[in-house]
Tab-separated table of C-alpha atoms in Angstrom:
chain	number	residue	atom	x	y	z
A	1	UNK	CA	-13.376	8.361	-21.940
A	2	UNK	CA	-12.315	11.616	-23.792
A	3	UNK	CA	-10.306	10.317	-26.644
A	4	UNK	CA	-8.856	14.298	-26.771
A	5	UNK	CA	-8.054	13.874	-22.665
A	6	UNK	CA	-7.253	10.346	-21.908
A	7	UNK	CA	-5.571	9.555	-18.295
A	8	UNK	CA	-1.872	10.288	-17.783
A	9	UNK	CA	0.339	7.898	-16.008
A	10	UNK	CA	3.515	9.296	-14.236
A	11	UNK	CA	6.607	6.660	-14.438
A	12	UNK	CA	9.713	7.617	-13.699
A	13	UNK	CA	9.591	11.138	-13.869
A	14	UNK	CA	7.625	11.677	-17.103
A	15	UNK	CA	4.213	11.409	-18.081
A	16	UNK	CA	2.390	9.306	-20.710
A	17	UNK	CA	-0.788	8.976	-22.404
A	18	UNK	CA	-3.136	5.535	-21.655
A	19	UNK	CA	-4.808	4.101	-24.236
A	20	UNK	CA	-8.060	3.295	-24.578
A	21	UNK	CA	-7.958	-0.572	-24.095
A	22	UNK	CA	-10.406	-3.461	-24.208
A	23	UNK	CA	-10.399	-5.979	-21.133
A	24	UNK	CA	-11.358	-9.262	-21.526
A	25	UNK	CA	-11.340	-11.945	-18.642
A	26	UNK	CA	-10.090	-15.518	-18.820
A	27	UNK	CA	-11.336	-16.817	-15.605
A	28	UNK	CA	-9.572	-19.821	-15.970
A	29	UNK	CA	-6.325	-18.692	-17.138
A	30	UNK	CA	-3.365	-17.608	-14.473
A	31	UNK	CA	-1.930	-14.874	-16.477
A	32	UNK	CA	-3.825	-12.297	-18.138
A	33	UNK	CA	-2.955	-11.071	-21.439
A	34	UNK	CA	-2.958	-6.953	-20.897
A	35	UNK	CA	-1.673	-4.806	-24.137
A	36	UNK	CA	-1.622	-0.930	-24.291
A	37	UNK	CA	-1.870	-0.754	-27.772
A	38	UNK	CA	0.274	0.511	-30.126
A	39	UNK	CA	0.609	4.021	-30.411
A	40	UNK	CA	3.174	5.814	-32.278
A	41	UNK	CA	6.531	5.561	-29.866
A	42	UNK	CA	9.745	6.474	-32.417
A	43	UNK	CA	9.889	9.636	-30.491
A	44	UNK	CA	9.152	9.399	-27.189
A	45	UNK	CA	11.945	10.627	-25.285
A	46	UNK	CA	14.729	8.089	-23.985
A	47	UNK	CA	16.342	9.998	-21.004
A	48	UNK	CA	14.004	8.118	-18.692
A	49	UNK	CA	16.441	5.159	-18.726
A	50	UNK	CA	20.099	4.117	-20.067
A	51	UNK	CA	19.640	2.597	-24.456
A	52	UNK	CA	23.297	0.734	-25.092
A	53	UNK	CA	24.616	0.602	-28.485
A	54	UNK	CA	26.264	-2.854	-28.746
A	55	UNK	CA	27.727	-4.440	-32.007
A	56	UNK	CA	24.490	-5.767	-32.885
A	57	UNK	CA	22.463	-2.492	-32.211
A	58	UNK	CA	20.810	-1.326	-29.022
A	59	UNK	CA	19.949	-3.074	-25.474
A	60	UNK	CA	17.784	-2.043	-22.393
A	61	UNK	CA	17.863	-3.555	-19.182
A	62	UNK	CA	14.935	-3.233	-17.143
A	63	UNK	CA	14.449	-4.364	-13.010
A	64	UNK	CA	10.962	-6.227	-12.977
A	65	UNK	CA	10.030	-8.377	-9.628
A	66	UNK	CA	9.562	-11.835	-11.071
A	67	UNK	CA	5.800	-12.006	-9.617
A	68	UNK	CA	5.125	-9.480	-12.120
A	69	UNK	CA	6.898	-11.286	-15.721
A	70	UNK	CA	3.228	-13.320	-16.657
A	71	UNK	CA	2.057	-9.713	-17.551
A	72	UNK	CA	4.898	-8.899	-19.787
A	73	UNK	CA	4.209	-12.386	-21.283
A	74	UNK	CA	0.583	-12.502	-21.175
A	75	UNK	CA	-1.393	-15.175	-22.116
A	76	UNK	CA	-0.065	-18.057	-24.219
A	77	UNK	CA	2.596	-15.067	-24.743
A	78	UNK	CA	0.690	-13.338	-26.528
A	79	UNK	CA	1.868	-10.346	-25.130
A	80	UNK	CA	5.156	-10.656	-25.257
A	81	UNK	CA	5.271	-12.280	-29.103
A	82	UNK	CA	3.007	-8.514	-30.146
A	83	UNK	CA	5.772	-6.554	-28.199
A	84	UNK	CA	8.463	-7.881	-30.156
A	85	UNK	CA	6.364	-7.891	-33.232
A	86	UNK	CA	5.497	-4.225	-33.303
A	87	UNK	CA	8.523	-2.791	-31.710
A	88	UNK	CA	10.870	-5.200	-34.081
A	89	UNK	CA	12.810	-5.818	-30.889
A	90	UNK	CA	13.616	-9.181	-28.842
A	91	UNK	CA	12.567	-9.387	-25.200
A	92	UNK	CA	14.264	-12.095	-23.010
A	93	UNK	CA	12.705	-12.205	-19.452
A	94	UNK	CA	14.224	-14.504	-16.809
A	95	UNK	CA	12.889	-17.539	-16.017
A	96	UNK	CA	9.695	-17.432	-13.325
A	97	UNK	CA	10.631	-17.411	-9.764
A	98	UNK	CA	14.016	-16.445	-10.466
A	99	UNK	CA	14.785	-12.379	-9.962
A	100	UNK	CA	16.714	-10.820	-12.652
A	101	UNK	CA	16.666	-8.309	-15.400
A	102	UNK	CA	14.371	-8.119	-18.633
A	103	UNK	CA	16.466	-7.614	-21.405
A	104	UNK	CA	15.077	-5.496	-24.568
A	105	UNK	CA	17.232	-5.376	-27.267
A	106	UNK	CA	17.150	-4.432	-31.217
A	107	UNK	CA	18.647	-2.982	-34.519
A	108	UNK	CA	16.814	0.490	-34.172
A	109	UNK	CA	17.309	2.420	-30.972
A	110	UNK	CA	13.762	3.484	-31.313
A	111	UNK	CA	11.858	0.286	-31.050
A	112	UNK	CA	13.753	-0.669	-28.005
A	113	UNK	CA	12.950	2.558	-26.524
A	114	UNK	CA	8.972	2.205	-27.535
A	115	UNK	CA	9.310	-1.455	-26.224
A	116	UNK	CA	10.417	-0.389	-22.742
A	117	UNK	CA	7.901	2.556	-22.642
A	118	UNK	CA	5.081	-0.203	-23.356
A	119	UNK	CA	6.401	-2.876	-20.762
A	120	UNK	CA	6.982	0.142	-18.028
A	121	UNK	CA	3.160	1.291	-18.878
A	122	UNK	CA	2.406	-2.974	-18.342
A	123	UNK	CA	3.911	-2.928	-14.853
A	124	UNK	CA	2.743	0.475	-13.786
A	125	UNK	CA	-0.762	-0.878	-14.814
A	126	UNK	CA	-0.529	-4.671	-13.060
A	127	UNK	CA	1.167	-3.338	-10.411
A	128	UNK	CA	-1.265	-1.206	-8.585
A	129	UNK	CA	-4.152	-4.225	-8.766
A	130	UNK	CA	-1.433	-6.426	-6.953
A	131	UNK	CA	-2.634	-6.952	-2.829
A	132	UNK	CA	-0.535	-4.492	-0.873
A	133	UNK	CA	2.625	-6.823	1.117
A	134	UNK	CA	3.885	-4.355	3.615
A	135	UNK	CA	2.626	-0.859	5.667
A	136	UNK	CA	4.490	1.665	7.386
A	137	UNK	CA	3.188	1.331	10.902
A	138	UNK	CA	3.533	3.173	14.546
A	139	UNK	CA	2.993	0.596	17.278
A	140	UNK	CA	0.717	0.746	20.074
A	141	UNK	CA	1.098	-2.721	21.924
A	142	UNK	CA	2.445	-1.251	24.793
A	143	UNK	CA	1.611	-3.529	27.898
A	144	UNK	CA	-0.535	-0.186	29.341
A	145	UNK	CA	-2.394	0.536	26.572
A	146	UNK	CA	-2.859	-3.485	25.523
A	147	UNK	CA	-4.350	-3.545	29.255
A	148	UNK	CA	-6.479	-0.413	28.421
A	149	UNK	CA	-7.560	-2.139	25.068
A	150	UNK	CA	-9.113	-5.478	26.436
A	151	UNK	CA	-10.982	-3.269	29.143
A	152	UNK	CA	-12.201	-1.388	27.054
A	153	UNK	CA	-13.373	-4.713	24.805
A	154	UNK	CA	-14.733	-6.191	28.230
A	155	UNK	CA	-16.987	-3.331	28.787
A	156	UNK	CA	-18.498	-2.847	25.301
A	157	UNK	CA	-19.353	-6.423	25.497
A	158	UNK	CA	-21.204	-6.210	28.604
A	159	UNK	CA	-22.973	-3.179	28.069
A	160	UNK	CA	-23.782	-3.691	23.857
A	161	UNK	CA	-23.357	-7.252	23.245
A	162	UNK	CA	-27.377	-7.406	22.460
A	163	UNK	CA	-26.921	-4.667	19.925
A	164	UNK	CA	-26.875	-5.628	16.458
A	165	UNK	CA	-23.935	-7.399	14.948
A	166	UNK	CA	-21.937	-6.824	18.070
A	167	UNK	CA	-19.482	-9.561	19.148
A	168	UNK	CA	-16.198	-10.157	20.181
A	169	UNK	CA	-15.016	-11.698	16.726
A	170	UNK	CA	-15.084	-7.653	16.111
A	171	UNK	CA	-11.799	-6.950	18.435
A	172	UNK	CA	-8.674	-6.079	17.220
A	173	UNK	CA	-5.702	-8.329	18.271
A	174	UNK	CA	-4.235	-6.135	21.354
A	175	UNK	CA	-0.606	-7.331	20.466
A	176	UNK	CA	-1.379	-5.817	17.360
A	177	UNK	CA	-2.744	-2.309	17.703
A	178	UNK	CA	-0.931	0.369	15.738
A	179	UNK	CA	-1.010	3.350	13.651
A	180	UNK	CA	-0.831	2.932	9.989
A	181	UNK	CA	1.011	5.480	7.496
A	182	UNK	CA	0.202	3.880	3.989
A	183	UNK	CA	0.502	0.654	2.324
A	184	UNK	CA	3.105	-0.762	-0.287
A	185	UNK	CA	3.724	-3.150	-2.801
A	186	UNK	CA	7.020	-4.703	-2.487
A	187	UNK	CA	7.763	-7.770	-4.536
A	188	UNK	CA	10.943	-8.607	-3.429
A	189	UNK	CA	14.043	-8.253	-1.234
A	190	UNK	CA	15.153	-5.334	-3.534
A	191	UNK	CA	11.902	-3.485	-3.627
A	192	UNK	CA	12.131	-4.274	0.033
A	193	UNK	CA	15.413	-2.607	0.969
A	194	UNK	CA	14.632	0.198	-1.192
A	195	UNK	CA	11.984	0.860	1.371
A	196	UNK	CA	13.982	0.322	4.077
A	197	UNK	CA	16.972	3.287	2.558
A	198	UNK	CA	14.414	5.269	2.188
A	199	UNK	CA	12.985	5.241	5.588
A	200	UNK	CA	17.112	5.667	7.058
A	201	UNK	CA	16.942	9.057	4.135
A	202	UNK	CA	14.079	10.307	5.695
A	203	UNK	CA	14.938	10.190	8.784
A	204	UNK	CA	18.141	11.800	8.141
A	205	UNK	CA	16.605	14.925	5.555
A	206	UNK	CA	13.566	15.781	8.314
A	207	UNK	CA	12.424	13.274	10.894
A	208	UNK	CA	15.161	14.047	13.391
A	209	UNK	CA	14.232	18.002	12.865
A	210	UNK	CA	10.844	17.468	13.851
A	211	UNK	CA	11.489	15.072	16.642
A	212	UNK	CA	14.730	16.762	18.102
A	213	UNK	CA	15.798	13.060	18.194
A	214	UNK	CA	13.377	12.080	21.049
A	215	UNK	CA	10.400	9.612	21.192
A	216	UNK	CA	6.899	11.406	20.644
A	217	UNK	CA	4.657	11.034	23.904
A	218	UNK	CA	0.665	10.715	22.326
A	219	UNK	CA	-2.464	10.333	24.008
A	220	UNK	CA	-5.052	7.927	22.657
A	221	UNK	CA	-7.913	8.879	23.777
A	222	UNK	CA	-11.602	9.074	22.209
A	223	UNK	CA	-13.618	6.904	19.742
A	224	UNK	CA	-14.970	7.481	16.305
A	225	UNK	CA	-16.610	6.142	13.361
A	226	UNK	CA	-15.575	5.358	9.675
A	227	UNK	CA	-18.605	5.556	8.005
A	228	UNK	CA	-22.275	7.818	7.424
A	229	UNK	CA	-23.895	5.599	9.693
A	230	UNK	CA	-23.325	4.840	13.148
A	231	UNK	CA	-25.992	2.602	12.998
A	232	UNK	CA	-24.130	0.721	10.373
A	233	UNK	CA	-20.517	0.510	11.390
A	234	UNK	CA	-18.012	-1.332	9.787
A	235	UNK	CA	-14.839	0.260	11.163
A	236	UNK	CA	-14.636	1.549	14.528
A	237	UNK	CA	-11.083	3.385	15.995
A	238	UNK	CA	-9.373	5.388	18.383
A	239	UNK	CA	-8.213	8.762	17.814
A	240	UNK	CA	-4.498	10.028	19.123
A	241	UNK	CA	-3.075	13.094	19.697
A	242	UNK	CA	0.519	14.399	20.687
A	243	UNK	CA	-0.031	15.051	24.293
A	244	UNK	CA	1.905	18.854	24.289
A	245	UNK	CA	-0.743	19.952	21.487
A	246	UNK	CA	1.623	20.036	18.668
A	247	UNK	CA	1.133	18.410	15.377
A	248	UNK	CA	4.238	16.997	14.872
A	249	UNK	CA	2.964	13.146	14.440
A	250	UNK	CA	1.035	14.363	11.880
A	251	UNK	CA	4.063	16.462	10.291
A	252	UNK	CA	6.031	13.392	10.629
A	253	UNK	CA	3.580	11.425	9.132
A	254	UNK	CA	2.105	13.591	5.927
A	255	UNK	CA	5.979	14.201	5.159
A	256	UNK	CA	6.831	10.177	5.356
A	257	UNK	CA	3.910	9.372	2.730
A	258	UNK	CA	4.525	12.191	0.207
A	259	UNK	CA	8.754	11.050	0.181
A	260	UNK	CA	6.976	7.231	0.060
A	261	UNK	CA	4.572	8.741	-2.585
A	262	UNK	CA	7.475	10.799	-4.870
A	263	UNK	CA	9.837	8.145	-4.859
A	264	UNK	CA	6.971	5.580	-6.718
A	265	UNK	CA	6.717	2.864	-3.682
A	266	UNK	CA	3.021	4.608	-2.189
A	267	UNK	CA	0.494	5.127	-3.927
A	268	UNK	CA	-1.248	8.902	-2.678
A	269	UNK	CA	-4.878	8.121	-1.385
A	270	UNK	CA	-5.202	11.158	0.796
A	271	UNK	CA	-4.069	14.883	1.383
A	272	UNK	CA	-2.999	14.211	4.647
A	273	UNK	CA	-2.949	10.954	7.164
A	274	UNK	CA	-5.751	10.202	8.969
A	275	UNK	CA	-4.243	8.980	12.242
A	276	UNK	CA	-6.331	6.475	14.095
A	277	UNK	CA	-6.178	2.954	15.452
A	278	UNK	CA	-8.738	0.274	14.427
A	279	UNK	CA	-10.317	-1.303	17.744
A	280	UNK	CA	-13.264	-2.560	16.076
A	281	UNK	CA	-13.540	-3.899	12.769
A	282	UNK	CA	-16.018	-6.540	10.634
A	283	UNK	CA	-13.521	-7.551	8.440
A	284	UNK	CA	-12.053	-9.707	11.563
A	285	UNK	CA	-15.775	-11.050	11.695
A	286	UNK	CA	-14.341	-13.171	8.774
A	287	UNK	CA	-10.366	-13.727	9.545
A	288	UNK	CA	-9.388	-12.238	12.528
A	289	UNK	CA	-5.704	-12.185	11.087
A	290	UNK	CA	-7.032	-9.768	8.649
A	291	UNK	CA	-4.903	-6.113	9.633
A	292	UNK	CA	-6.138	-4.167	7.301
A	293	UNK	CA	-7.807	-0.901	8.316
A	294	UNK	CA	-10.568	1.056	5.614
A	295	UNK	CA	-7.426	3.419	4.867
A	296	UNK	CA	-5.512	0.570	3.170
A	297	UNK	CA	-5.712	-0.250	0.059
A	298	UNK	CA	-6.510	-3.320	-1.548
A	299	UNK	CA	-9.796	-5.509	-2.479
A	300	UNK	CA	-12.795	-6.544	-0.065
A	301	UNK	CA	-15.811	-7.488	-0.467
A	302	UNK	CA	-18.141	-5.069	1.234
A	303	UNK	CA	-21.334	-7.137	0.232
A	304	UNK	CA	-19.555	-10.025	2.964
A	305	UNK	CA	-19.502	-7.670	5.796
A	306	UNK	CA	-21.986	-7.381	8.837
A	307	UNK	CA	-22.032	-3.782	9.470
A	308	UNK	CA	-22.981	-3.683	13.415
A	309	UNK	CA	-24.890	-0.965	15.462
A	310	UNK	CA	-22.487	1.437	17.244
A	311	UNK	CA	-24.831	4.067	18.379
A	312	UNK	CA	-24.114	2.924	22.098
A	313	UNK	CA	-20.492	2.011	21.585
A	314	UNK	CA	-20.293	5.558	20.820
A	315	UNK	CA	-22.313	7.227	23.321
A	316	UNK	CA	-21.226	5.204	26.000
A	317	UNK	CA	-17.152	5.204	25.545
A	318	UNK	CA	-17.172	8.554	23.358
A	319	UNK	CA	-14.340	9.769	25.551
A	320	UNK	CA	-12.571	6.092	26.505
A	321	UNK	CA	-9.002	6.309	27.589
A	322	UNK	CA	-6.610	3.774	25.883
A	323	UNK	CA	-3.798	5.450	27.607
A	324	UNK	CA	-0.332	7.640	27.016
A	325	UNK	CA	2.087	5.812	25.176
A	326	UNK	CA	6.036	6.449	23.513
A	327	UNK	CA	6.315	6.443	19.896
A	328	UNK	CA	10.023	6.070	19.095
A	329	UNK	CA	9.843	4.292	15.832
A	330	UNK	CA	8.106	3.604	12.184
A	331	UNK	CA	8.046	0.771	11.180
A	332	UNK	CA	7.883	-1.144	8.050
A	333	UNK	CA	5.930	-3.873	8.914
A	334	UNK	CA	4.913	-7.337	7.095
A	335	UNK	CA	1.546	-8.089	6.354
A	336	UNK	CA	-0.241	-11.309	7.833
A	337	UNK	CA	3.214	-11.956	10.007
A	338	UNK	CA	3.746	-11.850	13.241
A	339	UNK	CA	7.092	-11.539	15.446
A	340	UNK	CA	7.733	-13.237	19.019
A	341	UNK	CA	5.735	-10.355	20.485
A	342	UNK	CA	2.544	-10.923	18.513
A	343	UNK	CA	3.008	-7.777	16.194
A	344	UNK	CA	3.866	-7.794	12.564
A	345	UNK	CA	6.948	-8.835	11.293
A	346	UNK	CA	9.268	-5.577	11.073
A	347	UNK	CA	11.766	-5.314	7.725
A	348	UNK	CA	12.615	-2.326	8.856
A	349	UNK	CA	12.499	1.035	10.806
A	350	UNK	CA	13.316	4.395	11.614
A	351	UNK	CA	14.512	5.229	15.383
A	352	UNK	CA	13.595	8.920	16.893
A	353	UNK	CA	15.834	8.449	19.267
C-alpha cells in the first residue's frame, strides 16, 4: 500500500483514512483482536454524531448489533483495554446477546470523539466480512412458471444428463425461483426494520412513479451463462425482460440498490443490476438449501465446486420459455428460511399496486 494514498472508508457521511494494519490469526480463538492503530484523532471532526457534556465530562452513545461487541473487545479484551488506554476514555458495552448501546465516555471531549471514530472504523471493518442475512428479492414461484421450470429441468436431464457434471442435484428449488436486487447484513430487529422503512420510503419518493402503481408484467425467457467457459459452468440462469420493451424493472431496480447503497445497509458491487434467475447452480451440488446466486456476496469455496459442461444446455434451450409472470412486489427476504409456500421468509416488502 501507498503510505501517501491509503484506502478511504466512508461512515456516516465523512471519510477517513485506514491504517496500515497487521493481521494475525488465532484459529482457535472466537473473537479476533482487530485494532486500527492509533493515529492522531484530537481533531477529527465531531458533527458525525451527538458528544454530551455531563458533570463528569463528555459521553457518546453508539447503536452496535450485539453479534458485533467481540470486535470492540477483541481478544482477551485486548482491544477494548488499548481503546480506553489511548483515547483516556471508558467504554462500557452491554452484556453479549443482549442489544443495547455502547457507551464512550471521558474527561476530554476529544478522546471520546477519537474513541468513537476508532470503534465506528472497527465495525465498518468486521462488518462487511460478516455472511450476508437477508436479500431484496422479486419472486418468480408462480404456479406457471414453477410448471415451466421443472420442464424445463426434465428435458435437460434427458437430453444432457451424460454430459459432464450434469445432474439434477444442480436444480434450483422451483418454490424458490426469484430475482435478486442485492444482499444485506442485518444483525438485528432494528437493523431489520430500518430496511423495511426504507423499502415503504422508496416506494413512496419513486417506485410508484415508475410503476404508475400497477404490477410489472416480464417475460422470462432465454438462458445464459455466468462464467468464460461454457464448458465449465458453475452458474447457469434465465434472463427476463419487461414484456412492453421498457426498462422500467431495471429502473426500479438500479434506483432500489443505490437508496440501499447511500443509506449504508448495501454494499455497491455493480453499476447496474444484473437481472437474472439462477436455474442451475453447483453450489446446490453441495446444500441444495444454499440460495445464493454468483451476484451475492459472501464466502465460497470455488476449489469445492464441480463446474459442469453446458455447451448443450445452451445450444439446445438457448431460447427456453419459463413463461410471463406479475411482479407486484420486492421483497426483503430471509436467508436459509422458508414460508408455508416454500419461498424465503419475507420481513418485509414493497407493494406496486
Amino acid at each position: 500500500m501507498d503510505v501517501l494514498r491509503p484506502p478511504l472508508i466512508r461512515i456516516g457521511g465523512r471519510v477517513y483514512r485506514k491504517n496500515l494494519i497487521q493481521e494475525q490469526a488465532f484459529p482457535h480463538e472466537e473473537e479476533e483482536d482487530f485494532y486500527a492503530g492509533p493515529g492522531d484523532c484530537a481533531d477529527e471532526p465531531c458533527d458525525a454524531f451527538v458528544v454530551e457534556e455531563t458533570e463528569r465530562g463528555f459521553q457518546c452513545r453508539v447503536e452496535v448489533p450485539s453479534p458485533l461487541y467481540k470486535y470492540i473487545i477483541g481478544k482477551k479484551g485486548e482491544t477494548k483495554k488499548r481503546l480506553e488506554t489511548e483515547t483516556r476514555t471508558s467504554i462500557i458495552i452491554p452484556k453479549p446477546g443482549v442489544e443495547g448501546e455502547i457507551v464512550i465516555t471521558g474527561q476530554q471531549r476529544s478522546g471520546v470523539i477519537s474513541a468513537r471514530t476508532r470503534i465506528d472504523v472497527l465495525l465498518d471493518s468486521f462488518r462487511k466480512k460478516q455472511p450476508f442475512t437477508h436479500f431484496l428479492s422479486f419472486a418468480l414461484n408462480q404456479p406457471a412458471i414453477q410448471e415451466k421450470f421443472l420442464q424445463f429441468k426434465e428435458e435437460v436431464l434427458e437430453k444432457c444428463s451424460k454430459d459432464h457434471g450434469v445432474s439434477s442435484s444442480l436444480f434450483q428449488n422451483p418454490a424458490k425461483l426469484h430475482l435478486t436486487l442485492g444482499t444485506l447484513v442485518l444483525l438485528n430487529e432494528q437493523e431489520i426494520q430500518k430496511a423495511c422503512d426504507l423499502l415503504q420510503q422508496c416506494k413512496e419518493d419513486f417506485v410508484d412513479q415508475i410503476t404508475g402503481g400497477q404490477p410489472l408484467t416480464v417475460e422470462v425467457a432465454g438462458i445464459e451463462y455466468m462464467n468464460d467457459d461454457p464448458a465449465m459452468t458453475d452458474v447457469l440462469y434465465a434472463k427476463v425482460h419487461m414484456k412492453d420493451g421498457s426498462n422500467r424493472l431495471q429502473m426500479v431496480a438500479d434506483q432500489l440498490v443505490e437508496r440501499f447503497v447511500a443509506s449504508g445497509l448495501m454494499l455497491k458491487e455493480w453499476d447496474r443490476v444484473k437481472l437474472h434467475a439462477t436455474v442451475m447452480n453447483t453450489l446446490f451440488r453441495k446444500d441444495p438449501t444454499e440460495e445464493r446466486s454468483n451476484t451475492m456476496t459472501g464466502k465460497s469455496s470455488f476449489k469445492e465446486r464441480e463446474s459442469f459442461n453446458g455447451r448443450n444446455i445452451l445450444k439446445l434451450f438457448e431460447n427456453f420459455y419459463f413463461g410471463e409472470v406479475q411482479l407486484n412486489s420486492v421483497r426483503l427476504s430471509q436467508r436459509f428460511s422458508s414460508d408455508a409456500s416454500g419461498y424465503y421468509a419475507t420481513s418485509g416488502q414493497l407493494c406496486f399496486s
